[in-house]
C-alpha cells in the first residue's frame, strides 16, 4: 500500500496521514483540559510530540493508525480519527478525538464511518471496537450513531490499565447490513 498519497474524504473532511506540520494543533488539542478529560488528561508539549511521533511510526510499523482530520472549508487540523491497535490493545479499534471548538458538528461520526469502511474493506478487519471511558457520554453517542453496541467492560494496557473502559463495537457483517438497510 502506498501511504504517501493515502487519504480518505468525506463531504466535509479530509483524512490524511499525520505530519510534522500538524504538531502545533495536535499539542494545543492535548493541552485542552476538557478535550482530554477522557483521554488521560492534558499532555505537555514533549509528551504530545512523542504521541504524534508514535502515531506516524504506527503507520510505518503496522500500515495503519489514526488519520489527521482536516476541515475542507478551512484547511485546519481538527482532530485524529481512525484505526488503532497498539501492543496489548483489547481489539481492533476505530477511535476518535476532535478539537473542542468543533464538537457538536458531527465530525466524529462522519470521520469514524469513513475509517470503519476503510478498516473493513482495506485492512480486512472482522470487527471494530471503540474503547470509551465510562463517563464519556458524547463518545457513547457517537458509537451508537455508528451502530455499535456496548459489549462489556475492559482494560487498556499499561500505563492506563488501572482505569476500566467500556468496549463498544460491531462486526463487519453488522456494519454492512446496517449500511445496506440505510441505502
PDB file of C-alpha atoms in Angstrom:
ATOM      1  CA  UNK A   1       0.000   0.000   0.000  1.00  0.00           C
ATOM      2  CA  UNK A   2       1.394   3.413  -0.986  1.00  0.00           C
ATOM      3  CA  UNK A   3       0.924   5.565   2.107  1.00  0.00           C
ATOM      4  CA  UNK A   4       2.382   8.737   0.569  1.00  0.00           C
ATOM      5  CA  UNK A   5      -0.892   9.595  -1.162  1.00  0.00           C
ATOM      6  CA  UNK A   6      -3.318   7.766   1.135  1.00  0.00           C
ATOM      7  CA  UNK A   7      -6.283   9.833   2.183  1.00  0.00           C
ATOM      8  CA  UNK A   8      -9.953   9.383   2.831  1.00  0.00           C
ATOM      9  CA  UNK A   9     -12.516  12.016   2.017  1.00  0.00           C
ATOM     10  CA  UNK A  10     -15.950  12.727   3.430  1.00  0.00           C
ATOM     11  CA  UNK A  11     -18.305  15.552   2.432  1.00  0.00           C
ATOM     12  CA  UNK A  12     -16.672  17.963   4.921  1.00  0.00           C
ATOM     13  CA  UNK A  13     -13.391  16.361   5.925  1.00  0.00           C
ATOM     14  CA  UNK A  14     -10.086  15.174   4.560  1.00  0.00           C
ATOM     15  CA  UNK A  15      -8.424  12.337   6.471  1.00  0.00           C
ATOM     16  CA  UNK A  16      -4.708  12.021   5.782  1.00  0.00           C
ATOM     17  CA  UNK A  17      -1.601  10.689   7.481  1.00  0.00           C
ATOM     18  CA  UNK A  18      -0.285  12.830  10.335  1.00  0.00           C
ATOM     19  CA  UNK A  19       2.591  15.200   9.512  1.00  0.00           C
ATOM     20  CA  UNK A  20       5.085  17.226  11.484  1.00  0.00           C
ATOM     21  CA  UNK A  21       3.144  20.341  10.415  1.00  0.00           C
ATOM     22  CA  UNK A  22       0.202  19.066  12.492  1.00  0.00           C
ATOM     23  CA  UNK A  23       2.165  19.363  15.718  1.00  0.00           C
ATOM     24  CA  UNK A  24       1.064  22.837  16.861  1.00  0.00           C
ATOM     25  CA  UNK A  25      -2.636  21.977  16.523  1.00  0.00           C
ATOM     26  CA  UNK A  26      -2.006  18.469  17.951  1.00  0.00           C
ATOM     27  CA  UNK A  27      -0.217  19.940  21.001  1.00  0.00           C
ATOM     28  CA  UNK A  28      -2.913  22.592  21.531  1.00  0.00           C
ATOM     29  CA  UNK A  29      -5.576  19.876  21.451  1.00  0.00           C
ATOM     30  CA  UNK A  30      -3.696  17.811  24.042  1.00  0.00           C
ATOM     31  CA  UNK A  31      -3.281  20.903  26.251  1.00  0.00           C
ATOM     32  CA  UNK A  32      -7.070  21.383  26.463  1.00  0.00           C
ATOM     33  CA  UNK A  33      -8.327  20.162  29.857  1.00  0.00           C
ATOM     34  CA  UNK A  34     -11.883  19.499  28.682  1.00  0.00           C
ATOM     35  CA  UNK A  35     -10.936  17.843  25.375  1.00  0.00           C
ATOM     36  CA  UNK A  36      -8.536  15.437  27.114  1.00  0.00           C
ATOM     37  CA  UNK A  37     -10.679  14.681  30.163  1.00  0.00           C
ATOM     38  CA  UNK A  38     -11.491  11.171  28.892  1.00  0.00           C
ATOM     39  CA  UNK A  39      -8.147  10.644  27.118  1.00  0.00           C
ATOM     40  CA  UNK A  40      -5.869  10.515  30.143  1.00  0.00           C
ATOM     41  CA  UNK A  41      -5.616  14.252  30.751  1.00  0.00           C
ATOM     42  CA  UNK A  42      -3.509  17.128  29.499  1.00  0.00           C
ATOM     43  CA  UNK A  43      -0.172  16.286  27.933  1.00  0.00           C
ATOM     44  CA  UNK A  44       2.824  18.624  27.999  1.00  0.00           C
ATOM     45  CA  UNK A  45       4.323  19.504  24.602  1.00  0.00           C
ATOM     46  CA  UNK A  46       7.167  16.944  24.800  1.00  0.00           C
ATOM     47  CA  UNK A  47       4.675  14.140  25.548  1.00  0.00           C
ATOM     48  CA  UNK A  48       2.362  15.383  22.778  1.00  0.00           C
ATOM     49  CA  UNK A  49       5.338  15.303  20.387  1.00  0.00           C
ATOM     50  CA  UNK A  50       6.085  11.689  21.317  1.00  0.00           C
ATOM     51  CA  UNK A  51       2.410  10.838  20.758  1.00  0.00           C
ATOM     52  CA  UNK A  52       2.448  12.340  17.269  1.00  0.00           C
ATOM     53  CA  UNK A  53       5.704  10.516  16.507  1.00  0.00           C
ATOM     54  CA  UNK A  54       4.192   7.248  17.780  1.00  0.00           C
ATOM     55  CA  UNK A  55       1.171   7.705  15.503  1.00  0.00           C
ATOM     56  CA  UNK A  56       3.426   8.353  12.488  1.00  0.00           C
ATOM     57  CA  UNK A  57       5.541   5.361  13.500  1.00  0.00           C
ATOM     58  CA  UNK A  58       2.486   3.106  13.789  1.00  0.00           C
ATOM     59  CA  UNK A  59       1.666   3.899  10.164  1.00  0.00           C
ATOM     60  CA  UNK A  60       5.094   2.596   9.166  1.00  0.00           C
ATOM     61  CA  UNK A  61       5.141  -0.398  11.501  1.00  0.00           C
ATOM     62  CA  UNK A  62       1.574  -1.648  11.114  1.00  0.00           C
ATOM     63  CA  UNK A  63       0.316   0.012   7.947  1.00  0.00           C
ATOM     64  CA  UNK A  64      -2.450   1.849   9.802  1.00  0.00           C
ATOM     65  CA  UNK A  65      -3.038   4.326  12.609  1.00  0.00           C
ATOM     66  CA  UNK A  66      -5.240   7.315  13.211  1.00  0.00           C
ATOM     67  CA  UNK A  67      -5.587   9.849  10.446  1.00  0.00           C
ATOM     68  CA  UNK A  68      -5.235  13.590  10.907  1.00  0.00           C
ATOM     69  CA  UNK A  69      -8.654  15.118  10.306  1.00  0.00           C
ATOM     70  CA  UNK A  70      -8.603  18.323   8.291  1.00  0.00           C
ATOM     71  CA  UNK A  71     -11.635  20.516   7.742  1.00  0.00           C
ATOM     72  CA  UNK A  72     -12.060  21.041   3.989  1.00  0.00           C
ATOM     73  CA  UNK A  73     -13.510  24.546   4.275  1.00  0.00           C
ATOM     74  CA  UNK A  74     -10.696  25.967   6.409  1.00  0.00           C
ATOM     75  CA  UNK A  75      -7.758  23.585   5.952  1.00  0.00           C
ATOM     76  CA  UNK A  76      -7.470  23.388   9.744  1.00  0.00           C
ATOM     77  CA  UNK A  77      -6.422  20.287  11.671  1.00  0.00           C
ATOM     78  CA  UNK A  78      -9.478  19.396  13.771  1.00  0.00           C
ATOM     79  CA  UNK A  79      -8.640  16.010  15.264  1.00  0.00           C
ATOM     80  CA  UNK A  80      -7.448  12.460  14.890  1.00  0.00           C
ATOM     81  CA  UNK A  81      -9.673   9.559  13.923  1.00  0.00           C
ATOM     82  CA  UNK A  82      -9.020   6.076  12.709  1.00  0.00           C
ATOM     83  CA  UNK A  83      -7.845   2.528  13.197  1.00  0.00           C
ATOM     84  CA  UNK A  84      -5.704   1.920  16.249  1.00  0.00           C
ATOM     85  CA  UNK A  85      -4.266  -1.180  17.836  1.00  0.00           C
ATOM     86  CA  UNK A  86      -1.075  -0.650  19.830  1.00  0.00           C
ATOM     87  CA  UNK A  87       0.553  -3.514  21.710  1.00  0.00           C
ATOM     88  CA  UNK A  88      -1.812  -5.046  24.266  1.00  0.00           C
ATOM     89  CA  UNK A  89      -4.927  -3.235  22.987  1.00  0.00           C
ATOM     90  CA  UNK A  90      -8.215  -5.089  23.603  1.00  0.00           C
ATOM     91  CA  UNK A  91      -9.109  -5.268  19.911  1.00  0.00           C
ATOM     92  CA  UNK A  92      -9.121  -3.593  16.517  1.00  0.00           C
ATOM     93  CA  UNK A  93     -10.306  -0.096  17.335  1.00  0.00           C
ATOM     94  CA  UNK A  94     -11.570   2.833  15.345  1.00  0.00           C
ATOM     95  CA  UNK A  95     -11.215   5.768  17.718  1.00  0.00           C
ATOM     96  CA  UNK A  96     -11.886   9.490  17.531  1.00  0.00           C
ATOM     97  CA  UNK A  97     -10.794  12.734  19.144  1.00  0.00           C
ATOM     98  CA  UNK A  98     -12.000  16.071  17.799  1.00  0.00           C
ATOM     99  CA  UNK A  99     -10.887  19.521  18.987  1.00  0.00           C
ATOM    100  CA  UNK A 100     -13.406  21.047  21.363  1.00  0.00           C
ATOM    101  CA  UNK A 101     -14.104  24.027  19.077  1.00  0.00           C
ATOM    102  CA  UNK A 102     -15.598  21.577  16.551  1.00  0.00           C
ATOM    103  CA  UNK A 103     -17.676  19.446  18.929  1.00  0.00           C
ATOM    104  CA  UNK A 104     -21.331  19.092  18.009  1.00  0.00           C
ATOM    105  CA  UNK A 105     -20.813  19.309  14.238  1.00  0.00           C
ATOM    106  CA  UNK A 106     -20.918  15.553  13.610  1.00  0.00           C
ATOM    107  CA  UNK A 107     -17.271  15.325  12.586  1.00  0.00           C
ATOM    108  CA  UNK A 108     -16.503  12.323  14.807  1.00  0.00           C
ATOM    109  CA  UNK A 109     -19.181  10.011  13.355  1.00  0.00           C
ATOM    110  CA  UNK A 110     -18.549  11.279   9.810  1.00  0.00           C
ATOM    111  CA  UNK A 111     -14.811  10.556  10.001  1.00  0.00           C
ATOM    112  CA  UNK A 112     -15.231   7.338  12.020  1.00  0.00           C
ATOM    113  CA  UNK A 113     -17.677   5.928   9.452  1.00  0.00           C
ATOM    114  CA  UNK A 114     -15.147   6.510   6.656  1.00  0.00           C
ATOM    115  CA  UNK A 115     -12.432   4.893   8.770  1.00  0.00           C
ATOM    116  CA  UNK A 116     -14.648   1.933   9.624  1.00  0.00           C
ATOM    117  CA  UNK A 117     -15.312   1.341   5.940  1.00  0.00           C
ATOM    118  CA  UNK A 118     -11.555   1.516   5.309  1.00  0.00           C
ATOM    119  CA  UNK A 119     -10.736  -0.846   8.203  1.00  0.00           C
ATOM    120  CA  UNK A 120     -13.205  -3.453   6.964  1.00  0.00           C
ATOM    121  CA  UNK A 121     -12.608  -3.058   3.221  1.00  0.00           C
ATOM    122  CA  UNK A 122      -8.857  -2.380   3.079  1.00  0.00           C
ATOM    123  CA  UNK A 123      -7.427  -3.792   6.300  1.00  0.00           C
ATOM    124  CA  UNK A 124      -9.787  -6.776   6.247  1.00  0.00           C
ATOM    125  CA  UNK A 125     -10.800  -6.439   9.891  1.00  0.00           C
ATOM    126  CA  UNK A 126     -13.659  -8.672  11.021  1.00  0.00           C
ATOM    127  CA  UNK A 127     -14.751  -6.402  13.882  1.00  0.00           C
ATOM    128  CA  UNK A 128     -14.279  -2.869  15.138  1.00  0.00           C
ATOM    129  CA  UNK A 129     -14.303  -1.790  18.763  1.00  0.00           C
ATOM    130  CA  UNK A 130     -14.305   1.576  20.492  1.00  0.00           C
ATOM    131  CA  UNK A 131     -12.769   1.922  23.959  1.00  0.00           C
ATOM    132  CA  UNK A 132     -14.731   4.567  25.842  1.00  0.00           C
ATOM    133  CA  UNK A 133     -14.294   5.991  29.348  1.00  0.00           C
ATOM    134  CA  UNK A 134     -17.449   5.148  31.357  1.00  0.00           C
ATOM    135  CA  UNK A 135     -18.284   8.833  31.877  1.00  0.00           C
ATOM    136  CA  UNK A 136     -17.871   9.849  28.235  1.00  0.00           C
ATOM    137  CA  UNK A 137     -21.493  10.236  27.136  1.00  0.00           C
ATOM    138  CA  UNK A 138     -20.525  12.030  23.918  1.00  0.00           C
ATOM    139  CA  UNK A 139     -18.368   9.154  22.671  1.00  0.00           C
ATOM    140  CA  UNK A 140     -21.045   6.640  23.601  1.00  0.00           C
ATOM    141  CA  UNK A 141     -23.465   8.654  21.458  1.00  0.00           C
ATOM    142  CA  UNK A 142     -21.001   8.581  18.554  1.00  0.00           C
ATOM    143  CA  UNK A 143     -20.559   4.804  18.936  1.00  0.00           C
ATOM    144  CA  UNK A 144     -24.332   4.293  18.976  1.00  0.00           C
ATOM    145  CA  UNK A 145     -24.730   6.533  15.915  1.00  0.00           C
ATOM    146  CA  UNK A 146     -22.229   4.269  14.134  1.00  0.00           C
ATOM    147  CA  UNK A 147     -24.365   1.250  15.038  1.00  0.00           C
ATOM    148  CA  UNK A 148     -22.018  -0.103  17.693  1.00  0.00           C
ATOM    149  CA  UNK A 149     -23.313  -1.620  20.906  1.00  0.00           C
ATOM    150  CA  UNK A 150     -21.925  -1.979  24.403  1.00  0.00           C
ATOM    151  CA  UNK A 151     -20.041  -5.279  24.557  1.00  0.00           C
ATOM    152  CA  UNK A 152     -18.654  -5.154  28.092  1.00  0.00           C
ATOM    153  CA  UNK A 153     -16.030  -3.696  30.360  1.00  0.00           C
ATOM    154  CA  UNK A 154     -12.324  -3.963  29.572  1.00  0.00           C
ATOM    155  CA  UNK A 155      -8.927  -2.509  30.313  1.00  0.00           C
ATOM    156  CA  UNK A 156      -6.277  -0.815  28.254  1.00  0.00           C
ATOM    157  CA  UNK A 157      -2.619  -1.828  28.532  1.00  0.00           C
ATOM    158  CA  UNK A 158      -0.163  -0.045  30.826  1.00  0.00           C
ATOM    159  CA  UNK A 159       0.088   2.752  31.774  1.00  0.00           C
ATOM    160  CA  UNK A 160      -3.706   3.123  31.519  1.00  0.00           C
ATOM    161  CA  UNK A 161      -4.519  -0.310  32.922  1.00  0.00           C
ATOM    162  CA  UNK A 162      -5.956   0.869  36.249  1.00  0.00           C
ATOM    163  CA  UNK A 163      -9.000   2.590  34.759  1.00  0.00           C
ATOM    164  CA  UNK A 164     -11.710   0.383  33.274  1.00  0.00           C
ATOM    165  CA  UNK A 165     -13.128   1.257  29.862  1.00  0.00           C
ATOM    166  CA  UNK A 166     -16.335   0.334  28.147  1.00  0.00           C
ATOM    167  CA  UNK A 167     -15.860  -1.693  24.979  1.00  0.00           C
ATOM    168  CA  UNK A 168     -18.360  -0.901  22.242  1.00  0.00           C
ATOM    169  CA  UNK A 169     -18.277  -2.484  18.812  1.00  0.00           C
ATOM    170  CA  UNK A 170     -19.726  -4.386  15.911  1.00  0.00           C
ATOM    171  CA  UNK A 171     -18.759  -6.973  13.337  1.00  0.00           C
ATOM    172  CA  UNK A 172     -18.098  -6.357   9.664  1.00  0.00           C
ATOM    173  CA  UNK A 173     -21.346  -8.230   8.852  1.00  0.00           C
ATOM    174  CA  UNK A 174     -23.348  -5.984  11.209  1.00  0.00           C
ATOM    175  CA  UNK A 175     -21.739  -2.857   9.719  1.00  0.00           C
ATOM    176  CA  UNK A 176     -22.505  -3.905   6.162  1.00  0.00           C
ATOM    177  CA  UNK A 177     -26.087  -4.986   6.974  1.00  0.00           C
ATOM    178  CA  UNK A 178     -26.747  -1.619   8.606  1.00  0.00           C
ATOM    179  CA  UNK A 179     -25.340   0.236   5.584  1.00  0.00           C
ATOM    180  CA  UNK A 180     -27.483  -1.826   3.205  1.00  0.00           C
ATOM    181  CA  UNK A 181     -30.615  -1.027   5.243  1.00  0.00           C
ATOM    182  CA  UNK A 182     -29.785   2.681   5.068  1.00  0.00           C
ATOM    183  CA  UNK A 183     -29.462   2.572   1.253  1.00  0.00           C
TER     184      UNK A 183
END
